Amino acid sequence: MAITLIFLILLAGILCGETKYMVYNTSQSIVPGKLNVHLVPHTHDDVGWLKTVDQYYVGSNNTIQGACVQNVLDSLVPALLADKNRKFIYVEQAFFQRWWRDQSEAVQNTVKQLISSGQLELINGGMCMHDEAPPHYIDMIDQTTLGHRFIKEVFNVTPRIGWQIDPFGHSAVQAYLLGAEVGFDSLFFGRIDYQDRAKRKDEKSLEVVWQGSKSLGSSAQIFAGAFPENYEPPSGFYFEVNDDSPVVQDDINLFDYNVQERVNDFVAAALSQANITRTNHIMWTMGTDFKYQYAHTWFRNMDKLIHYVNQDGRVNALYSTPSIYTDAKYAANKSWPLKTDDFFPYADRVNAYWTGYFTSRPALKGYVRMMSGYYLAARQLEFFKGRSKTGPTSDSLADALAIAQHHDAVTGTEKQHVADDYAKRLSIGYKEAEELVATSLACMVESASKFGCGSSSTTFQQCPLLNISYCPPTEVDLSLGKKLVVVVYNSLGWKREDIIRIPVINENVTVQDSTGKEIESQLLPLVNGSVSTRNYYATAYVGKSPSSTPKFWLAFTVSVPPLGFSTYVVSSTKGAAATLVRQTLYKSTGSQNDTIEVGPGNLKLIYSGNGGKLSQYVNKRNMVEASIEQSHSYYSAYDGSQDLEYFQASGAYVFRPNGTFPIPSEGQTPITVLRGPLLDEVHQRINSWIYQITRVYKEKEHAEVEFTVGPIPIDDGIGKEIVTKITTSMKSNKTFYTDSNGRDFITRIRDYRADWDLVVNQPVAGNYYPINLGIYLKDDSTELSILVDRSVGGSSIVDGQLELMLHRRLLHDDSRGVAEALNETVCILDKCTGLTIQGKYYLRIDPLGEGAKWRRSFGQEIYSPFLLAFTEQDGDKGTNFQVSTFSGMDPSYSLPDNVAMITLQELEDGQVLLRLAHLYEIAEDKDLSVMASVELKKVFPTKKINKITEMSLSANQGREEMERKRLVWEVEGSQNEESKVLRGGPVDPVKLVVELAPMEIRTFLIDFSYRWSTIDRKVA
Amino acid sequence: MAITLIFLILLAGILCGETKYMVYNTSQSIVPGKLNVHLVPHTHDDVGWLKTVDQYYVGSNNTIQGACVQNVLDSLVPALLADKNRKFIYVEQAFFQRWWRDQSEAVQNTVKQLISSGQLELINGGMCMHDEAPPHYIDMIDQTTLGHRFIKEVFNVTPRIGWQIDPFGHSAVQAYLLGAEVGFDSLFFGRIDYQDRAKRKDEKSLEVVWQGSKSLGSSAQIFAGAFPENYEPPSGFYFEVNDDSPVVQDDINLFDYNVQERVNDFVAAALSQANITRTNHIMWTMGTDFKYQYAHTWFRNMDKLIHYVNQDGRVNALYSTPSIYTDAKYAANKSWPLKTDDFFPYADRVNAYWTGYFTSRPALKGYVRMMSGYYLAARQLEFFKGRSKTGPTSDSLADALAIAQHHDAVTGTEKQHVADDYAKRLSIGYKEAEELVATSLACMVESASKFGCGSSSTTFQQCPLLNISYCPPTEVDLSLGKKLVVVVYNSLGWKREDIIRIPVINENVTVQDSTGKEIESQLLPLVNGSVSTRNYYATAYVGKSPSSTPKFWLAFTVSVPPLGFSTYVVSSTKGAAATLVRQTLYKSTGSQNDTIEVGPGNLKLIYSGNGGKLSQYVNKRNMVEASIEQSHSYYSAYDGSQDLEYFQASGAYVFRPNGTFPIPSEGQTPITVLRGPLLDEVHQRINSWIYQITRVYKEKEHAEVEFTVGPIPIDDGIGKEIVTKITTSMKSNKTFYTDSNGRDFITRIRDYRADWDLVVNQPVAGNYYPINLGIYLKDDSTELSILVDRSVGGSSIVDGQLELMLHRRLLHDDSRGVAEALNETVCILDKCTGLTIQGKYYLRIDPLGEGAKWRRSFGQEIYSPFLLAFTEQDGDKGTNFQVSTFSGMDPSYSLPDNVAMITLQELEDGQVLLRLAHLYEIAEDKDLSVMASVELKKVFPTKKINKITEMSLSANQGREEMERKRLVWEVEGSQNEESKVLRGGPVDPVKLVVELAPMEIRTFLIDFSYRWSTIDRKVA
């Protein structure tokens, strides 16, 4: 017999306990005298990241990441039904709506009950958890509205809680606009700077009252809580299938019984959190990315924890939601520290500033911004034509744009195939919206009546690749007698004059307005570099080589009424043709004292003859004169190889430079100047992969810089992040200003944070901020402003200097999960080259105090460029259109200069959603930072407003109801000053005038009574 | 504006399809004209492997392996309820019963319905899926019975299907005894030799009729199917949460719609399998280890596959079970190839023979075997005393033993901590059974009446570590007047005389039988080596150093009636004491011609004077004389380092030797001979880690070899597998015989397989077989037999030679999942040394045709050693017991020599389970391979059999009903010869005589009518 393994373990009883079915007491609610641990079961479901949104939903492509949202929601229903005390929150409506459509009526009814009972609470409630850096506030509002209105319509509920747990820093606009103004009672998030977090833990100030807007002040503040660590459970309390946290083993008949041990762990974790939290309420976020695939596993363990922890009695554990938690905090009747401004930039540890993603995937960022403006215009045209139940709508584009706001979408922090998916969705949405726009315009140009639209014979084409001079409808041979008709739509509420440009193949062309009057135009030859870019990218994106190559840009001035269009005709001429620019090549051999002056109007840019560098900015009108330089540099990307503790390369998220290197102009550096009656252009070929055109328009007082950057060379094995720097001698005293999601400007001070004593370890990356609208700095006399055409990162690293990061190409992953280097390429068949980025920024110097007007007005024009539609016609003069000029507004009216119409949309139910936004902050401009008024009767001259209801920002509840319900929080050491805040008053249903205070956005649902108005007319 | 990523993909319609809730048609049943793909949803839940059974059940220790059986069963219920066409099989009752106990009555009722409707089918139905190599057939029967009776009692159903999908080779006993004899209609498994499988695929003979028993022939054959690959789904059809098979994406509104692609994959996989399968039915095993943690994910995808595949129509897909599949095969009314013998050894590819596990963890294997015999005896004593509802029972030991039969338990292929868990469970079960045995014996020695038992004053102690001479109750100083009383229980049905030995500290001791008569005894000094082993292991296992050290083994002959006990008294004496052995040390310096003859009886072993090696075996009675040698070698374990294609080291599963190395006797190699009146012992210290004692008893005609092997040295970095070889000059012509699970002997021919032309790539490992009872070979005149005390691996690599692998210590994992090297150690505090194994084998040479008697009778004695219980008493002569000798049977009766009682057990409901086994095969012995009869009235002389029902082997249905229902399969090219098979006839309820044909095991449930018999007596 063997020497046997005999364990003389005295386990009498272990194997002879009686077993019976165990019922857990989970009914505990808040207990006043105790530490209440709010267990908040949740899942965080990225609307695309490592997999596409659809792949996440159905659970495909699991080799990349095991994740299936369908499982989460499928398994949730029985788990909640099994115990009415269990609760769950769900956040991302893009997933929820996919799932909802798949369900049987029985399940749908069950879910309605679960939502109505509060067991399942839909919070945040946008289509995605949008990011807070690259998205534009209009996109944030739109995607939130899309989710909120679905929730309202289907479940008749209104989300109460902001839940931005994953985005990489938090914006002021999120807090006040997408928080307070949508009626949220609180806002929670996971990621704030590690230094900030440490101090807040010390001071128990992770939870604050956040006043995100100077202008709206206390009227738009919100209770905001940063989590102590992240949005996951305390260590050891993860209960997903196959997770390795110890399950609560309470079966005395089995080995490894661990109830007391687990209760002790629970109490210890609770007390530790209580130590850094005010009041006797703490929240545990019980879940994380794509968890609850089998919800039962979490609830089974939480049931047991609640049961045994409450039996133990040291702390009180309960199923909760952020709403319940918020109410408990509110009921504590405490005052809270005040937080202003925002939580940017975000570093999760030393040397890890998440400021690279402000620029990552600049092409996608540009595409999103272009689509955003297009979507706004398309909805207007849909409104004018009347929403069609069968025809094309803007809904696909709405969905695609909503999803693109996700914090791993427009951020550029997704895998390449996922970025492609977002672009594909945008493209599909665009194609439908393009059709909608074409049919709407066709209808509008053909129909004399504004009520109704038959089938139209006009076919409009549009050119989404116009930026690279690819526009087949304009590239037609006009010498054969065809006319090219261009309809120019202006989605702004102001009349607008601007220069548009289209590629043409003929030299002898002329432009007429809709009255047949010839207008001045200018021809600019297409340079070789841009033709090759055009042909490469058009082939890559359209799938075949362009059939023709235009020779020129034809530029001409158009003038378009507010919310309206004008028509222009381009035709061949033997008479007065467009002016061909004079072209001068300046070699770098000129003497140092030679200068080159550029600009046909007030603005003159002076370049040095030697080297052709920009040296001076002169505005002849207001006599602003400033020395100015413009240069390019790159940051070499750190590869992490020397890191001892944490590997940290520069990557999709993190910007970690390893030195700054100027990019000199190569060779003889000629600059070429093209001069014409409308505009001058300065062409600079910096090197083989940076090309720059600076435009000075006769009628504009800013310079427009179009840059073409790429493919960034990586043959040295080093990733590079390309910046342009504008340098002046202004004494800006470390201070500069960047916008919050394209809206409020926030003061930034280099190497400084208002909330804590900053330890500077990344003097560049740690001073980067997201820029959606622009960046500026000032000194005693002037302001230097730069506006951008998409979201980028930027800073002022040196006094008087602004910089923008234009493009990034990296060779290492930055260890935040995406597991790809951000090395974008564009391929034709199997041949790929590094991505080239073409974009614009705009530069202006104003006398101190005068910059805001340009930033705000022109900023709006950048967001909403003219929409161009093309068709060919025969015949001589003018067009065949019945209507060749149109304005949606009363011809005598336009919106005030400080107001923009950011939404005009006919909803599915026929109601019209209108949003008006004051564009200025308090004290931003001496004339325009005042209450503005909009006369709705003149905005909608042909329609009768039957009913108008002011709504919350996301249009899911009446504003009045929202104001009544929303919790008002006490701020530590101060009285609330709501009385001082300026806001527009109620809208008189007869006068129909909307007042807007600085930074105010007002949202209305309007019933136009078409029928009544028709009847009225008949009766009248 | 950026160069935008525009995909002009024409996906019109993709995003505008109407969505509605999808209902899948899963109701398809078999379609005659088509290929029917039987989807069999299943999970394979190891009852311990990388984690312990309890850890697997609750889902703890997931760092090792993500697995939670609770999830499987929890999630299964709603998944089956969701669609009545869905089906599932569940196998392992150890898990199912744990789960069942946890459920609410509501869930229990639902499960009953699901089982009764056939949606949930319990198949195989033992507590575990036992292995088929190391387990003893009695253990296999017991563990199957435990599961089957639970299923019968709770659900009133009888499993129909054998499902041994994972064990590493398949035994004849499994097929005929645990298959046909438990009433199964078919048996399925996954693992057969890769060469065999290839041929069977070619010949479409993966499915056969398997006739596992020569003796029972066609009466115990079964339809058996080996799977084409393993027990998993076809590649690409895995649907566990997070699995990476493509899910069926049938939502036209989302991207990646793949229905047609998936249907094509399905059809292709089905046709491929159809190509190697007879009839138009194929089975897909839809699941694998620990899958269905969220059952919904599998069923959702299978629903879709069935729906769309049947829409496609090329093949017919249906939810099925192995029962439905079996019935479909049967209905095809075909005949099938005949398979005899077994499927050992198993290689899954070249150089990968799973024959190492036949020996892996020899200590655990020994412990299991010891507990198996003890459990048999304990149940007898429980029966005699009467089962107590409160008191100790044998149930824990039953459970522990059942689980230990699992194919990663007694196999030794589990992780170390799991092996420890099995041992712990056995130990706990043993402790309770030990108490049961002690109280039963106490009751029996004290009570004159055999009906009932009061509280008893006698306290019996037992010595599970007696093998290493650790036995505190015998290690008492008898010189002070105390007597040591030894009760010797014999669980066999025959009277039995044998020598027992106990450690004592006194020299002057004497032994008396229960009548006070002094009997001959012999003292053997404890040698140094065994004392140090004793002290080390007793300390390691008991947790403290032994307080005393015995000086001698006291050996004496006991004589015990069948199913009964005798009592012996050991006391101090000043008169005739036990004989101290004469001890002679033989140096290796003797001349070559000197010989040493050992053995006080007929058997003489002759050792050479020079070297002290065994040279001859002589039996003076029957004049058998044979030259014989015995030696040790080791196989150096291959480390896989030179493997190019597949890494294959020798490991827990796989035996892959890298050369054979003789182990020479070290130094002067003295042999020491101890001679006494009862037995002689030859002590050989082969080297510092092999010690061997060979015993020759006066009254026995076999040699007993006790080996102590270990710690196996590994300081050379090489794992070693230690064998002993017995070499004769017999001309065995490559042929030898090994038992199947301790029952039928199967002919083995070296380097040969009956079923295919073997390609020999491992001439040693590929000829290894599991040995539970013994191994033998023969030539024209003699038989050489070795019997073993536990399961080991063995072979005959050279004609005339047998070898056993005694111990293995390995340094590499063999890549079959266990991920540990099989390097067992024993630790005291933190100091660990390699495990030492102590065990025995028995050797005998018989005239040709006479070996079976010894192998069968003595084999049964090895399995059921005497059970010793000790107590101290005062007084002079004899014992205080009222009953000092007992037999459960009529004093005039014992079981026939060819019959063993393998089960006698009072069940919870008071019925008694009786199993009688014929021990001989047909033609095995000229006298004993005949029909035997057992007179139950004499077996139970004091009880009246009110009712006796013959049952299936697992006692879950009447034998008659079983025979009526069981499917009879046609064998290709032969008529069934059932008529020729010999079986015992029905039991006459009056005569109560049970007939047993060779190899027959008959199972009965008996109602003893205690009351009636009492009444009868009164009336009489």
mmCIF file of N, CA and C in Angstrom, chain A residues 544-605:
data_model
loop_
_atom_site.group_PDB
_atom_site.id
_atom_site.type_symbol
_atom_site.label_atom_id
_atom_site.label_comp_id
_atom_site.label_asym_id
_atom_site.label_seq_id
_atom_site.Cartn_x
_atom_site.Cartn_y
_atom_site.Cartn_z
ATOM 1 N N LYS A 544 -11.748 54.743 -58.767
ATOM 2 C CA LYS A 544 -11.208 54.766 -60.139
ATOM 3 C C LYS A 544 -10.537 56.117 -60.368
ATOM 4 N N SER A 545 -9.627 56.135 -61.331
ATOM 5 C CA SER A 545 -8.912 57.381 -61.608
ATOM 6 C C SER A 545 -9.887 58.398 -62.179
ATOM 7 N N PRO A 546 -9.694 59.655 -61.820
ATOM 8 C CA PRO A 546 -10.528 60.702 -62.418
ATOM 9 C C PRO A 546 -10.359 60.666 -63.932
ATOM 10 N N SER A 547 -11.441 60.937 -64.632
ATOM 11 C CA SER A 547 -11.387 60.846 -66.092
ATOM 12 C C SER A 547 -10.818 62.125 -66.710
ATOM 13 N N SER A 548 -10.930 63.217 -66.002
ATOM 14 C CA SER A 548 -10.362 64.448 -66.554
ATOM 15 C C SER A 548 -9.537 65.141 -65.483
ATOM 16 N N THR A 549 -8.777 66.104 -65.886
ATOM 17 C CA THR A 549 -8.018 66.879 -64.916
ATOM 18 C C THR A 549 -8.291 68.360 -65.150
ATOM 19 N N PRO A 550 -8.848 69.030 -64.160
ATOM 20 C CA PRO A 550 -9.099 70.459 -64.329
ATOM 21 C C PRO A 550 -7.776 71.211 -64.364
ATOM 22 N N LYS A 551 -7.815 72.337 -65.007
ATOM 23 C CA LYS A 551 -6.578 73.117 -65.070
ATOM 24 C C LYS A 551 -6.562 74.259 -64.076
ATOM 25 N N PHE A 552 -7.756 74.731 -63.714
ATOM 26 C CA PHE A 552 -7.840 75.940 -62.896
ATOM 27 C C PHE A 552 -8.854 75.787 -61.778
ATOM 28 N N TRP A 553 -8.594 76.590 -60.777
ATOM 29 C CA TRP A 553 -9.657 76.951 -59.847
ATOM 30 C C TRP A 553 -10.312 78.213 -60.396
ATOM 31 N N LEU A 554 -11.625 78.175 -60.503
ATOM 32 C CA LEU A 554 -12.355 79.393 -60.846
ATOM 33 C C LEU A 554 -12.931 79.953 -59.556
ATOM 34 N N ALA A 555 -12.522 81.144 -59.190
ATOM 35 C CA ALA A 555 -12.984 81.747 -57.933
ATOM 36 C C ALA A 555 -13.862 82.945 -58.264
ATOM 37 N N PHE A 556 -14.969 83.054 -57.537
ATOM 38 C CA PHE A 556 -15.809 84.241 -57.728
ATOM 39 C C PHE A 556 -16.596 84.517 -56.463
ATOM 40 N N THR A 557 -17.046 85.725 -56.364
ATOM 41 C CA THR A 557 -17.746 86.158 -55.163
ATOM 42 C C THR A 557 -19.231 85.864 -55.299
ATOM 43 N N VAL A 558 -19.758 85.281 -54.250
ATOM 44 C CA VAL A 558 -21.192 85.038 -54.256
ATOM 45 C C VAL A 558 -21.807 85.786 -53.091
ATOM 46 N N SER A 559 -23.087 86.066 -53.255
ATOM 47 C CA SER A 559 -23.821 86.770 -52.206
ATOM 48 C C SER A 559 -25.126 86.026 -52.006
ATOM 49 N N VAL A 560 -25.363 85.585 -50.780
ATOM 50 C CA VAL A 560 -26.499 84.692 -50.552
ATOM 51 C C VAL A 560 -27.303 85.175 -49.355
ATOM 52 N N PRO A 561 -28.639 85.189 -49.507
ATOM 53 C CA PRO A 561 -29.470 85.640 -48.387
ATOM 54 C C PRO A 561 -29.466 84.627 -47.239
ATOM 55 N N PRO A 562 -29.913 85.043 -46.044
ATOM 56 C CA PRO A 562 -29.938 84.136 -44.896
ATOM 57 C C PRO A 562 -30.863 82.955 -45.154
ATOM 58 N N LEU A 563 -30.456 81.790 -44.654
ATOM 59 C CA LEU A 563 -31.239 80.570 -44.863
ATOM 60 C C LEU A 563 -31.758 80.506 -46.279
ATOM 61 N N GLY A 564 -30.876 80.746 -47.221
ATOM 62 C CA GLY A 564 -31.380 80.812 -48.578
ATOM 63 C C GLY A 564 -30.313 80.498 -49.587
ATOM 64 N N PHE A 565 -30.666 80.621 -50.850
ATOM 65 C CA PHE A 565 -29.678 80.339 -51.880
ATOM 66 C C PHE A 565 -29.682 81.404 -52.955
ATOM 67 N N SER A 566 -28.570 81.444 -53.666
ATOM 68 C CA SER A 566 -28.447 82.234 -54.874
ATOM 69 C C SER A 566 -27.928 81.302 -55.950
ATOM 70 N N THR A 567 -28.070 81.768 -57.192
ATOM 71 C CA THR A 567 -27.686 80.910 -58.303
ATOM 72 C C THR A 567 -26.680 81.637 -59.177
ATOM 73 N N TYR A 568 -25.684 80.917 -59.633
ATOM 74 C CA TYR A 568 -24.667 81.485 -60.510
ATOM 75 C C TYR A 568 -24.493 80.564 -61.701
ATOM 76 N N VAL A 569 -24.126 81.208 -62.802
ATOM 77 C CA VAL A 569 -23.983 80.444 -64.034
ATOM 78 C C VAL A 569 -22.554 80.619 -64.559
ATOM 79 N N VAL A 570 -21.923 79.519 -64.824
ATOM 80 C CA VAL A 570 -20.571 79.558 -65.383
ATOM 81 C C VAL A 570 -20.678 79.075 -66.826
ATOM 82 N N SER A 571 -20.125 79.855 -67.712
ATOM 83 C CA SER A 571 -20.208 79.437 -69.111
ATOM 84 C C SER A 571 -18.948 79.854 -69.857
ATOM 85 N N SER A 572 -18.817 79.299 -71.013
ATOM 86 C CA SER A 572 -17.688 79.641 -71.875
ATOM 87 C C SER A 572 -17.937 81.035 -72.456
ATOM 88 N N THR A 573 -16.896 81.714 -72.693
ATOM 89 C CA THR A 573 -17.071 83.061 -73.218
ATOM 90 C C THR A 573 -15.994 83.340 -74.241
ATOM 91 N N LYS A 574 -16.364 84.157 -75.163
ATOM 92 C CA LYS A 574 -15.310 84.683 -76.022
ATOM 93 C C LYS A 574 -15.018 86.119 -75.652
ATOM 94 N N GLY A 575 -15.854 86.662 -74.751
ATOM 95 C CA GLY A 575 -15.665 88.046 -74.320
ATOM 96 C C GLY A 575 -14.883 88.100 -73.022
ATOM 97 N N ALA A 576 -15.404 88.895 -72.090
ATOM 98 C CA ALA A 576 -14.708 89.117 -70.820
ATOM 99 C C ALA A 576 -14.696 87.839 -70.009
ATOM 100 N N ALA A 577 -13.527 87.294 -69.841
ATOM 101 C CA ALA A 577 -13.423 86.035 -69.119
ATOM 102 C C ALA A 577 -12.890 86.291 -67.719
ATOM 103 N N ALA A 578 -12.851 85.260 -66.932
ATOM 104 C CA ALA A 578 -12.262 85.333 -65.601
ATOM 105 C C ALA A 578 -10.806 85.749 -65.715
ATOM 106 N N THR A 579 -10.388 86.514 -64.770
ATOM 107 C CA THR A 579 -9.018 87.003 -64.788
ATOM 108 C C THR A 579 -8.061 85.903 -64.383
ATOM 109 N N LEU A 580 -7.093 85.642 -65.202
ATOM 110 C CA LEU A 580 -6.052 84.696 -64.827
ATOM 111 C C LEU A 580 -5.061 85.423 -63.926
ATOM 112 N N VAL A 581 -4.695 84.804 -62.860
ATOM 113 C CA VAL A 581 -3.804 85.462 -61.906
ATOM 114 C C VAL A 581 -2.433 85.700 -62.511
ATOM 115 N N ARG A 582 -1.814 86.726 -61.989
ATOM 116 C CA ARG A 582 -0.410 86.956 -62.295
ATOM 117 C C ARG A 582 0.399 86.100 -61.339
ATOM 118 N N GLN A 583 1.382 85.465 -61.881
ATOM 119 C CA GLN A 583 2.122 84.493 -61.084
ATOM 120 C C GLN A 583 3.587 84.925 -60.993
ATOM 121 N N THR A 584 4.097 85.069 -59.797
ATOM 122 C CA THR A 584 5.485 85.478 -59.640
ATOM 123 C C THR A 584 6.202 84.479 -58.764
ATOM 124 N N LEU A 585 7.362 84.048 -59.228
ATOM 125 C CA LEU A 585 8.166 83.112 -58.460
ATOM 126 C C LEU A 585 9.286 83.893 -57.774
ATOM 127 N N TYR A 586 9.333 83.843 -56.476
ATOM 128 C CA TYR A 586 10.400 84.523 -55.754
ATOM 129 C C TYR A 586 11.421 83.509 -55.313
ATOM 130 N N LYS A 587 12.632 83.726 -55.739
ATOM 131 C CA LYS A 587 13.705 82.839 -55.298
ATOM 132 C C LYS A 587 14.200 83.325 -53.939
ATOM 133 N N SER A 588 14.914 82.471 -53.289
ATOM 134 C CA SER A 588 15.436 82.852 -51.977
ATOM 135 C C SER A 588 16.721 83.663 -52.102
ATOM 136 N N THR A 589 17.012 84.033 -53.321
ATOM 137 C CA THR A 589 18.268 84.751 -53.508
ATOM 138 C C THR A 589 18.122 86.262 -53.370
ATOM 139 N N GLY A 590 16.920 86.730 -53.172
ATOM 140 C CA GLY A 590 16.729 88.168 -52.989
ATOM 141 C C GLY A 590 17.501 88.667 -51.785
ATOM 142 N N SER A 591 17.692 89.966 -51.724
ATOM 143 C CA SER A 591 18.448 90.477 -50.587
ATOM 144 C C SER A 591 17.541 90.563 -49.365
ATOM 145 N N GLN A 592 18.184 90.669 -48.248
ATOM 146 C CA GLN A 592 17.441 90.629 -46.997
ATOM 147 C C GLN A 592 16.446 91.774 -46.877
ATOM 148 N N ASN A 593 16.710 92.803 -47.553
ATOM 149 C CA ASN A 593 15.838 93.965 -47.402
ATOM 150 C C ASN A 593 14.652 93.969 -48.351
ATOM 151 N N ASP A 594 14.732 93.121 -49.369
ATOM 152 C CA ASP A 594 13.571 93.025 -50.249
ATOM 153 C C ASP A 594 12.386 92.495 -49.460
ATOM 154 N N THR A 595 11.215 92.982 -49.773
ATOM 155 C CA THR A 595 10.035 92.401 -49.158
ATOM 156 C C THR A 595 9.007 92.164 -50.244
ATOM 157 N N ILE A 596 8.121 91.279 -49.939
ATOM 158 C CA ILE A 596 7.065 90.946 -50.874
ATOM 159 C C ILE A 596 5.759 91.237 -50.160
ATOM 160 N N GLU A 597 4.937 92.078 -50.698
ATOM 161 C CA GLU A 597 3.668 92.406 -50.068
ATOM 162 C C GLU A 597 2.561 91.653 -50.794
ATOM 163 N N VAL A 598 1.727 91.036 -50.040
ATOM 164 C CA VAL A 598 0.673 90.210 -50.618
ATOM 165 C C VAL A 598 -0.664 90.672 -50.082
ATOM 166 N N GLY A 599 -1.702 90.712 -50.943
ATOM 167 C CA GLY A 599 -3.047 91.052 -50.511
ATOM 168 C C GLY A 599 -3.639 92.174 -51.328
ATOM 169 N N PRO A 600 -4.778 91.884 -51.948
ATOM 170 C CA PRO A 600 -5.394 92.914 -52.788
ATOM 171 C C PRO A 600 -6.247 93.902 -52.001
ATOM 172 N N GLY A 601 -6.474 93.659 -50.719
ATOM 173 C CA GLY A 601 -7.356 94.538 -49.949
ATOM 174 C C GLY A 601 -6.628 95.204 -48.803
ATOM 175 N N ASN A 602 -7.360 95.362 -47.680
ATOM 176 C CA ASN A 602 -6.789 96.032 -46.514
ATOM 177 C C ASN A 602 -5.672 95.239 -45.873
ATOM 178 N N LEU A 603 -5.842 93.956 -45.882
ATOM 179 C CA LEU A 603 -4.836 93.120 -45.205
ATOM 180 C C LEU A 603 -3.649 92.877 -46.124
ATOM 181 N N LYS A 604 -2.487 93.169 -45.592
ATOM 182 C CA LYS A 604 -1.252 92.910 -46.329
ATOM 183 C C LYS A 604 -0.378 91.991 -45.494
ATOM 184 N N LEU A 605 0.102 90.952 -46.146
ATOM 185 C CA LEU A 605 1.120 90.109 -45.504
ATOM 186 C C LEU A 605 2.443 90.436 -46.183
#
